[in-house]
Amino acid sequence: MAHGEPAGCCAPVDTTAPISVTINPEARVNAARTGHRVASLAMGDWHPIEFPIVNTGFVTGQLVIEADPVPGIELDLPVHELTGEPLQEGGFRVRFDVPTIVDVTLTFRAVGALGGLAIHSTLHLLLRSHMGRQPVNLLTGSGLAGE
């Protein structure tokens, strides 16, 4: 499935983040995948996943991220205060309890705008964990993932 690039006021956002969030003048939130993937994450560590927030409507209030619990993974989903600036940094953290692959459904909502009635956007993010250090091939001494 192809997703269009999220746009700023005049051009697409230049980002290496795996997602981007755009808020239009009606406080409608559009969260979209970019062309960048989230690499495999080490089990047991907190990993930040950052993203730009493009605010074409100069909306103020709160941007919240919601997700249902997913077995084997912890999510730290902070509330972001929208300042009205056209570009802000956002992010959340993830930690895996076990090596796994999960599909996390994230919902982004601008709750302070329009009395909390603003439209929201939902996206799926596929995340994968591994046992810490990448396994080493004993015959070649190289990492198995990079062969």
mmCIF file of N, CA, C and O in Angstrom, residues 24-90:
data_model
loop_
_atom_site.group_PDB
_atom_site.id
_atom_site.type_symbol
_atom_site.label_atom_id
_atom_site.label_comp_id
_atom_site.label_asym_id
_atom_site.label_seq_id
_atom_site.Cartn_x
_atom_site.Cartn_y
_atom_site.Cartn_z
ATOM 1 N N ASN A 24 -4.215 20.092 9.571
ATOM 2 C CA ASN A 24 -4.647 21.140 8.649
ATOM 3 C C ASN A 24 -5.400 22.243 9.397
ATOM 4 O O ASN A 24 -5.625 22.142 10.604
ATOM 5 N N PRO A 25 -5.804 23.320 8.707
ATOM 6 C CA PRO A 25 -6.476 24.437 9.394
ATOM 7 C C PRO A 25 -7.789 24.067 10.095
ATOM 8 O O PRO A 25 -8.213 24.760 11.007
ATOM 9 N N GLU A 26 -8.431 22.973 9.676
ATOM 10 C CA GLU A 26 -9.650 22.533 10.355
ATOM 11 C C GLU A 26 -9.338 21.607 11.519
ATOM 12 O O GLU A 26 -10.242 20.986 12.077
ATOM 13 N N ALA A 27 -8.056 21.475 11.873
ATOM 14 C CA ALA A 27 -7.565 20.628 12.968
ATOM 15 C C ALA A 27 -7.730 19.149 12.657
ATOM 16 O O ALA A 27 -7.748 18.325 13.555
ATOM 17 N N ARG A 28 -7.846 18.808 11.385
ATOM 18 C CA ARG A 28 -7.872 17.398 11.005
ATOM 19 C C ARG A 28 -6.445 16.874 11.031
ATOM 20 O O ARG A 28 -5.535 17.495 10.494
ATOM 21 N N VAL A 29 -6.259 15.718 11.626
ATOM 22 C CA VAL A 29 -4.936 15.128 11.789
ATOM 23 C C VAL A 29 -4.748 14.051 10.734
ATOM 24 O O VAL A 29 -5.621 13.203 10.539
ATOM 25 N N ASN A 30 -3.599 14.090 10.054
ATOM 26 C CA ASN A 30 -3.256 13.059 9.088
ATOM 27 C C ASN A 30 -1.902 12.477 9.485
ATOM 28 O O ASN A 30 -0.879 13.153 9.390
ATOM 29 N N ALA A 31 -1.923 11.235 9.947
ATOM 30 C CA ALA A 31 -0.676 10.526 10.254
ATOM 31 C C ALA A 31 -0.415 9.572 9.107
ATOM 32 O O ALA A 31 -1.309 8.822 8.701
ATOM 33 N N ALA A 32 0.800 9.606 8.568
ATOM 34 C CA ALA A 32 1.117 8.787 7.401
ATOM 35 C C ALA A 32 2.496 8.178 7.532
ATOM 36 O O ALA A 32 3.386 8.754 8.150
ATOM 37 N N ARG A 33 2.665 7.003 6.934
ATOM 38 C CA ARG A 33 3.978 6.373 6.838
ATOM 39 C C ARG A 33 4.801 7.125 5.806
ATOM 40 O O ARG A 33 4.272 7.655 4.849
ATOM 41 N N THR A 34 6.101 7.176 6.021
ATOM 42 C CA THR A 34 7.018 7.755 5.038
ATOM 43 C C THR A 34 7.733 6.599 4.349
ATOM 44 O O THR A 34 7.408 5.436 4.577
ATOM 45 N N GLY A 35 8.725 6.901 3.570
ATOM 46 C CA GLY A 35 9.487 5.862 2.894
ATOM 47 C C GLY A 35 10.532 5.205 3.769
ATOM 48 O O GLY A 35 11.244 4.313 3.320
ATOM 49 N N HIS A 36 10.640 5.606 5.019
ATOM 50 C CA HIS A 36 11.654 5.067 5.929
ATOM 51 C C HIS A 36 11.041 4.045 6.878
ATOM 52 O O HIS A 36 9.925 4.221 7.354
ATOM 53 N N ARG A 37 11.796 2.985 7.147
ATOM 54 C CA ARG A 37 11.335 1.927 8.043
ATOM 55 C C ARG A 37 11.944 2.094 9.428
ATOM 56 O O ARG A 37 12.962 2.740 9.589
ATOM 57 N N VAL A 38 11.312 1.453 10.398
ATOM 58 C CA VAL A 38 11.892 1.339 11.734
ATOM 59 C C VAL A 38 12.756 0.087 11.717
ATOM 60 O O VAL A 38 12.281 -0.999 11.367
ATOM 61 N N ALA A 39 14.026 0.227 12.071
ATOM 62 C CA ALA A 39 14.930 -0.928 12.109
ATOM 63 C C ALA A 39 14.506 -1.886 13.213
ATOM 64 O O ALA A 39 13.742 -1.531 14.109
ATOM 65 N N SER A 40 15.019 -3.106 13.165
ATOM 66 C CA SER A 40 14.777 -4.073 14.231
ATOM 67 C C SER A 40 15.311 -3.491 15.540
ATOM 68 O O SER A 40 16.402 -2.915 15.583
ATOM 69 N N LEU A 41 14.542 -3.629 16.614
ATOM 70 C CA LEU A 41 14.864 -3.009 17.892
ATOM 71 C C LEU A 41 15.302 -4.064 18.902
ATOM 72 O O LEU A 41 14.746 -5.159 18.943
ATOM 73 N N ALA A 42 16.279 -3.712 19.719
ATOM 74 C CA ALA A 42 16.783 -4.642 20.738
ATOM 75 C C ALA A 42 15.747 -4.817 21.842
ATOM 76 O O ALA A 42 15.136 -3.856 22.301
ATOM 77 N N MET A 43 15.579 -6.043 22.267
ATOM 78 C CA MET A 43 14.659 -6.372 23.338
ATOM 79 C C MET A 43 15.158 -5.780 24.662
ATOM 80 O O MET A 43 16.354 -5.768 24.919
ATOM 81 N N GLY A 44 14.240 -5.260 25.485
ATOM 82 C CA GLY A 44 14.575 -4.785 26.821
ATOM 83 C C GLY A 44 14.961 -3.321 26.922
ATOM 84 O O GLY A 44 14.983 -2.769 28.009
ATOM 85 N N ASP A 45 15.279 -2.657 25.813
ATOM 86 C CA ASP A 45 15.676 -1.247 25.825
ATOM 87 C C ASP A 45 14.521 -0.375 25.330
ATOM 88 O O ASP A 45 13.737 -0.784 24.484
ATOM 89 N N TRP A 46 14.464 0.862 25.852
ATOM 90 C CA TRP A 46 13.509 1.837 25.322
ATOM 91 C C TRP A 46 14.092 2.418 24.047
ATOM 92 O O TRP A 46 15.262 2.815 24.009
ATOM 93 N N HIS A 47 13.284 2.482 22.985
ATOM 94 C CA HIS A 47 13.712 3.026 21.696
ATOM 95 C C HIS A 47 12.797 4.182 21.310
ATOM 96 O O HIS A 47 11.576 4.004 21.237
ATOM 97 N N PRO A 48 13.366 5.357 21.047
ATOM 98 C CA PRO A 48 12.530 6.477 20.606
ATOM 99 C C PRO A 48 12.181 6.339 19.126
ATOM 100 O O PRO A 48 12.999 5.896 18.325
ATOM 101 N N ILE A 49 10.958 6.698 18.796
ATOM 102 C CA ILE A 49 10.527 6.813 17.407
ATOM 103 C C ILE A 49 10.030 8.239 17.260
ATOM 104 O O ILE A 49 8.994 8.612 17.816
ATOM 105 N N GLU A 50 10.809 9.031 16.554
ATOM 106 C CA GLU A 50 10.503 10.454 16.418
ATOM 107 C C GLU A 50 9.805 10.717 15.093
ATOM 108 O O GLU A 50 9.944 9.947 14.136
ATOM 109 N N PHE A 51 9.063 11.819 15.058
ATOM 110 C CA PHE A 51 8.352 12.199 13.843
ATOM 111 C C PHE A 51 8.123 13.708 13.831
ATOM 112 O O PHE A 51 8.026 14.328 14.889
ATOM 113 N N PRO A 52 8.034 14.308 12.627
ATOM 114 C CA PRO A 52 7.699 15.731 12.558
ATOM 115 C C PRO A 52 6.187 15.927 12.666
ATOM 116 O O PRO A 52 5.404 15.073 12.241
ATOM 117 N N ILE A 53 5.802 17.056 13.253
ATOM 118 C CA ILE A 53 4.405 17.477 13.290
ATOM 119 C C ILE A 53 4.322 18.751 12.464
ATOM 120 O O ILE A 53 4.884 19.786 12.844
ATOM 121 N N VAL A 54 3.674 18.675 11.312
ATOM 122 C CA VAL A 54 3.493 19.827 10.434
ATOM 123 C C VAL A 54 2.117 20.399 10.731
ATOM 124 O O VAL A 54 1.106 19.727 10.541
ATOM 125 N N ASN A 55 2.088 21.639 11.198
ATOM 126 C CA ASN A 55 0.854 22.261 11.672
ATOM 127 C C ASN A 55 0.486 23.396 10.722
ATOM 128 O O ASN A 55 0.794 24.555 10.962
ATOM 129 N N THR A 56 -0.176 23.058 9.600
ATOM 130 C CA THR A 56 -0.509 24.064 8.594
ATOM 131 C C THR A 56 -1.630 24.994 9.039
ATOM 132 O O THR A 56 -1.827 26.037 8.436
ATOM 133 N N GLY A 57 -2.355 24.613 10.081
ATOM 134 C CA GLY A 57 -3.434 25.452 10.590
ATOM 135 C C GLY A 57 -3.056 26.258 11.811
ATOM 136 O O GLY A 57 -3.890 26.961 12.363
ATOM 137 N N PHE A 58 -1.788 26.137 12.249
ATOM 138 C CA PHE A 58 -1.308 26.845 13.436
ATOM 139 C C PHE A 58 -2.196 26.536 14.647
ATOM 140 O O PHE A 58 -2.483 27.392 15.477
ATOM 141 N N VAL A 59 -2.648 25.287 14.719
ATOM 142 C CA VAL A 59 -3.545 24.810 15.779
ATOM 143 C C VAL A 59 -2.768 24.707 17.087
ATOM 144 O O VAL A 59 -1.618 24.285 17.112
ATOM 145 N N THR A 60 -3.405 25.092 18.181
ATOM 146 C CA THR A 60 -2.825 24.916 19.513
ATOM 147 C C THR A 60 -3.665 23.897 20.271
ATOM 148 O O THR A 60 -4.770 23.560 19.864
ATOM 149 N N GLY A 61 -3.137 23.423 21.368
ATOM 150 C CA GLY A 61 -3.831 22.414 22.162
ATOM 151 C C GLY A 61 -2.961 21.186 22.286
ATOM 152 O O GLY A 61 -1.737 21.270 22.216
ATOM 153 N N GLN A 62 -3.585 20.045 22.446
ATOM 154 C CA GLN A 62 -2.835 18.813 22.653
ATOM 155 C C GLN A 62 -3.002 17.861 21.481
ATOM 156 O O GLN A 62 -4.087 17.743 20.922
ATOM 157 N N LEU A 63 -1.909 17.186 21.164
ATOM 158 C CA LEU A 63 -1.929 16.070 20.232
ATOM 159 C C LEU A 63 -1.663 14.827 21.058
ATOM 160 O O LEU A 63 -0.622 14.723 21.714
ATOM 161 N N VAL A 64 -2.622 13.912 21.087
ATOM 162 C CA VAL A 64 -2.451 12.679 21.843
ATOM 163 C C VAL A 64 -2.309 11.516 20.880
ATOM 164 O O VAL A 64 -2.816 11.549 19.758
ATOM 165 N N ILE A 65 -1.593 10.503 21.355
ATOM 166 C CA ILE A 65 -1.431 9.263 20.598
ATOM 167 C C ILE A 65 -2.032 8.163 21.462
ATOM 168 O O ILE A 65 -1.700 8.026 22.638
ATOM 169 N N GLU A 66 -2.918 7.377 20.870
ATOM 170 C CA GLU A 66 -3.574 6.305 21.603
ATOM 171 C C GLU A 66 -3.285 4.984 20.913
ATOM 172 O O GLU A 66 -3.129 4.932 19.695
ATOM 173 N N ALA A 67 -3.198 3.911 21.707
ATOM 174 C CA ALA A 67 -3.001 2.569 21.168
ATOM 175 C C ALA A 67 -3.566 1.564 22.152
ATOM 176 O O ALA A 67 -3.480 1.754 23.367
ATOM 177 N N ASP A 68 -4.151 0.498 21.627
ATOM 178 C CA ASP A 68 -4.572 -0.603 22.481
ATOM 179 C C ASP A 68 -3.342 -1.361 22.941
ATOM 180 O O ASP A 68 -2.317 -1.378 22.243
ATOM 181 N N PRO A 69 -3.408 -2.022 24.100
ATOM 182 C CA PRO A 69 -2.262 -2.816 24.559
ATOM 183 C C PRO A 69 -1.924 -3.915 23.557
ATOM 184 O O PRO A 69 -2.813 -4.517 22.956
ATOM 185 N N VAL A 70 -0.616 -4.149 23.375
ATOM 186 C CA VAL A 70 -0.126 -5.200 22.490
ATOM 187 C C VAL A 70 0.757 -6.111 23.329
ATOM 188 O O VAL A 70 1.708 -5.634 23.961
ATOM 189 N N PRO A 71 0.458 -7.415 23.378
ATOM 190 C CA PRO A 71 1.280 -8.328 24.187
ATOM 191 C C PRO A 71 2.750 -8.309 23.763
ATOM 192 O O PRO A 71 3.066 -8.299 22.568
ATOM 193 N N GLY A 72 3.652 -8.262 24.756
ATOM 194 C CA GLY A 72 5.085 -8.310 24.501
ATOM 195 C C GLY A 72 5.742 -6.974 24.219
ATOM 196 O O GLY A 72 6.938 -6.910 23.972
ATOM 197 N N ILE A 73 4.980 -5.890 24.288
ATOM 198 C CA ILE A 73 5.521 -4.574 23.965
ATOM 199 C C ILE A 73 4.944 -3.534 24.925
ATOM 200 O O ILE A 73 3.793 -3.609 25.332
ATOM 201 N N GLU A 74 5.788 -2.568 25.317
ATOM 202 C CA GLU A 74 5.336 -1.422 26.109
ATOM 203 C C GLU A 74 5.467 -0.176 25.252
ATOM 204 O O GLU A 74 6.461 -0.005 24.546
ATOM 205 N N LEU A 75 4.473 0.694 25.325
ATOM 206 C CA LEU A 75 4.499 1.954 24.597
ATOM 207 C C LEU A 75 4.447 3.112 25.579
ATOM 208 O O LEU A 75 3.653 3.108 26.521
ATOM 209 N N ASP A 76 5.296 4.104 25.378
ATOM 210 C CA ASP A 76 5.276 5.347 26.136
ATOM 211 C C ASP A 76 4.796 6.415 25.162
ATOM 212 O O ASP A 76 5.541 6.829 24.277
ATOM 213 N N LEU A 77 3.526 6.810 25.285
ATOM 214 C CA LEU A 77 2.876 7.716 24.337
ATOM 215 C C LEU A 77 2.596 9.058 25.010
ATOM 216 O O LEU A 77 1.504 9.281 25.540
ATOM 217 N N PRO A 78 3.563 9.968 25.005
ATOM 218 C CA PRO A 78 3.357 11.243 25.688
ATOM 219 C C PRO A 78 2.380 12.141 24.929
ATOM 220 O O PRO A 78 2.197 12.014 23.717
ATOM 221 N N VAL A 79 1.762 13.055 25.660
ATOM 222 C CA VAL A 79 0.918 14.084 25.058
ATOM 223 C C VAL A 79 1.844 15.176 24.530
ATOM 224 O O VAL A 79 2.777 15.598 25.216
ATOM 225 N N HIS A 80 1.593 15.628 23.311
ATOM 226 C CA HIS A 80 2.391 16.699 22.708
ATOM 227 C C HIS A 80 1.583 17.997 22.744
ATOM 228 O O HIS A 80 0.423 18.013 22.313
ATOM 229 N N GLU A 81 2.180 19.048 23.261
ATOM 230 C CA GLU A 81 1.530 20.355 23.281
ATOM 231 C C GLU A 81 1.781 21.048 21.946
ATOM 232 O O GLU A 81 2.922 21.336 21.590
ATOM 233 N N LEU A 82 0.710 21.297 21.200
ATOM 234 C CA LEU A 82 0.829 22.005 19.933
ATOM 235 C C LEU A 82 0.960 23.495 20.222
ATOM 236 O O LEU A 82 0.095 24.080 20.878
ATOM 237 N N THR A 83 2.045 24.085 19.761
ATOM 238 C CA THR A 83 2.334 25.483 20.054
ATOM 239 C C THR A 83 1.787 26.443 18.999
ATOM 240 O O THR A 83 1.826 27.643 19.203
ATOM 241 N N GLY A 84 1.325 25.897 17.869
ATOM 242 C CA GLY A 84 0.906 26.748 16.770
ATOM 243 C C GLY A 84 2.024 26.980 15.771
ATOM 244 O O GLY A 84 1.806 27.562 14.711
ATOM 245 N N GLU A 85 3.232 26.540 16.107
ATOM 246 C CA GLU A 85 4.358 26.653 15.175
ATOM 247 C C GLU A 85 4.107 25.743 13.974
ATOM 248 O O GLU A 85 3.497 24.687 14.115
ATOM 249 N N PRO A 86 4.601 26.128 12.795
ATOM 250 C CA PRO A 86 4.340 25.313 11.608
ATOM 251 C C PRO A 86 5.045 23.950 11.610
ATOM 252 O O PRO A 86 4.601 23.038 10.924
ATOM 253 N N LEU A 87 6.125 23.795 12.391
ATOM 254 C CA LEU A 87 6.823 22.516 12.448
ATOM 255 C C LEU A 87 7.309 22.271 13.870
ATOM 256 O O LEU A 87 7.973 23.122 14.460
ATOM 257 N N GLN A 88 6.946 21.121 14.419
ATOM 258 C CA GLN A 88 7.390 20.707 15.747
ATOM 259 C C GLN A 88 7.908 19.282 15.658
ATOM 260 O O GLN A 88 7.558 18.544 14.738
ATOM 261 N N GLU A 89 8.703 18.896 16.632
ATOM 262 C CA GLU A 89 9.157 17.511 16.727
ATOM 263 C C GLU A 89 8.234 16.763 17.673
ATOM 264 O O GLU A 89 7.805 17.288 18.692
ATOM 265 N N GLY A 90 7.933 15.546 17.320
ATOM 266 C CA GLY A 90 7.120 14.682 18.163
ATOM 267 C C GLY A 90 7.793 13.334 18.288
ATOM 268 O O GLY A 90 8.796 13.064 17.626
#
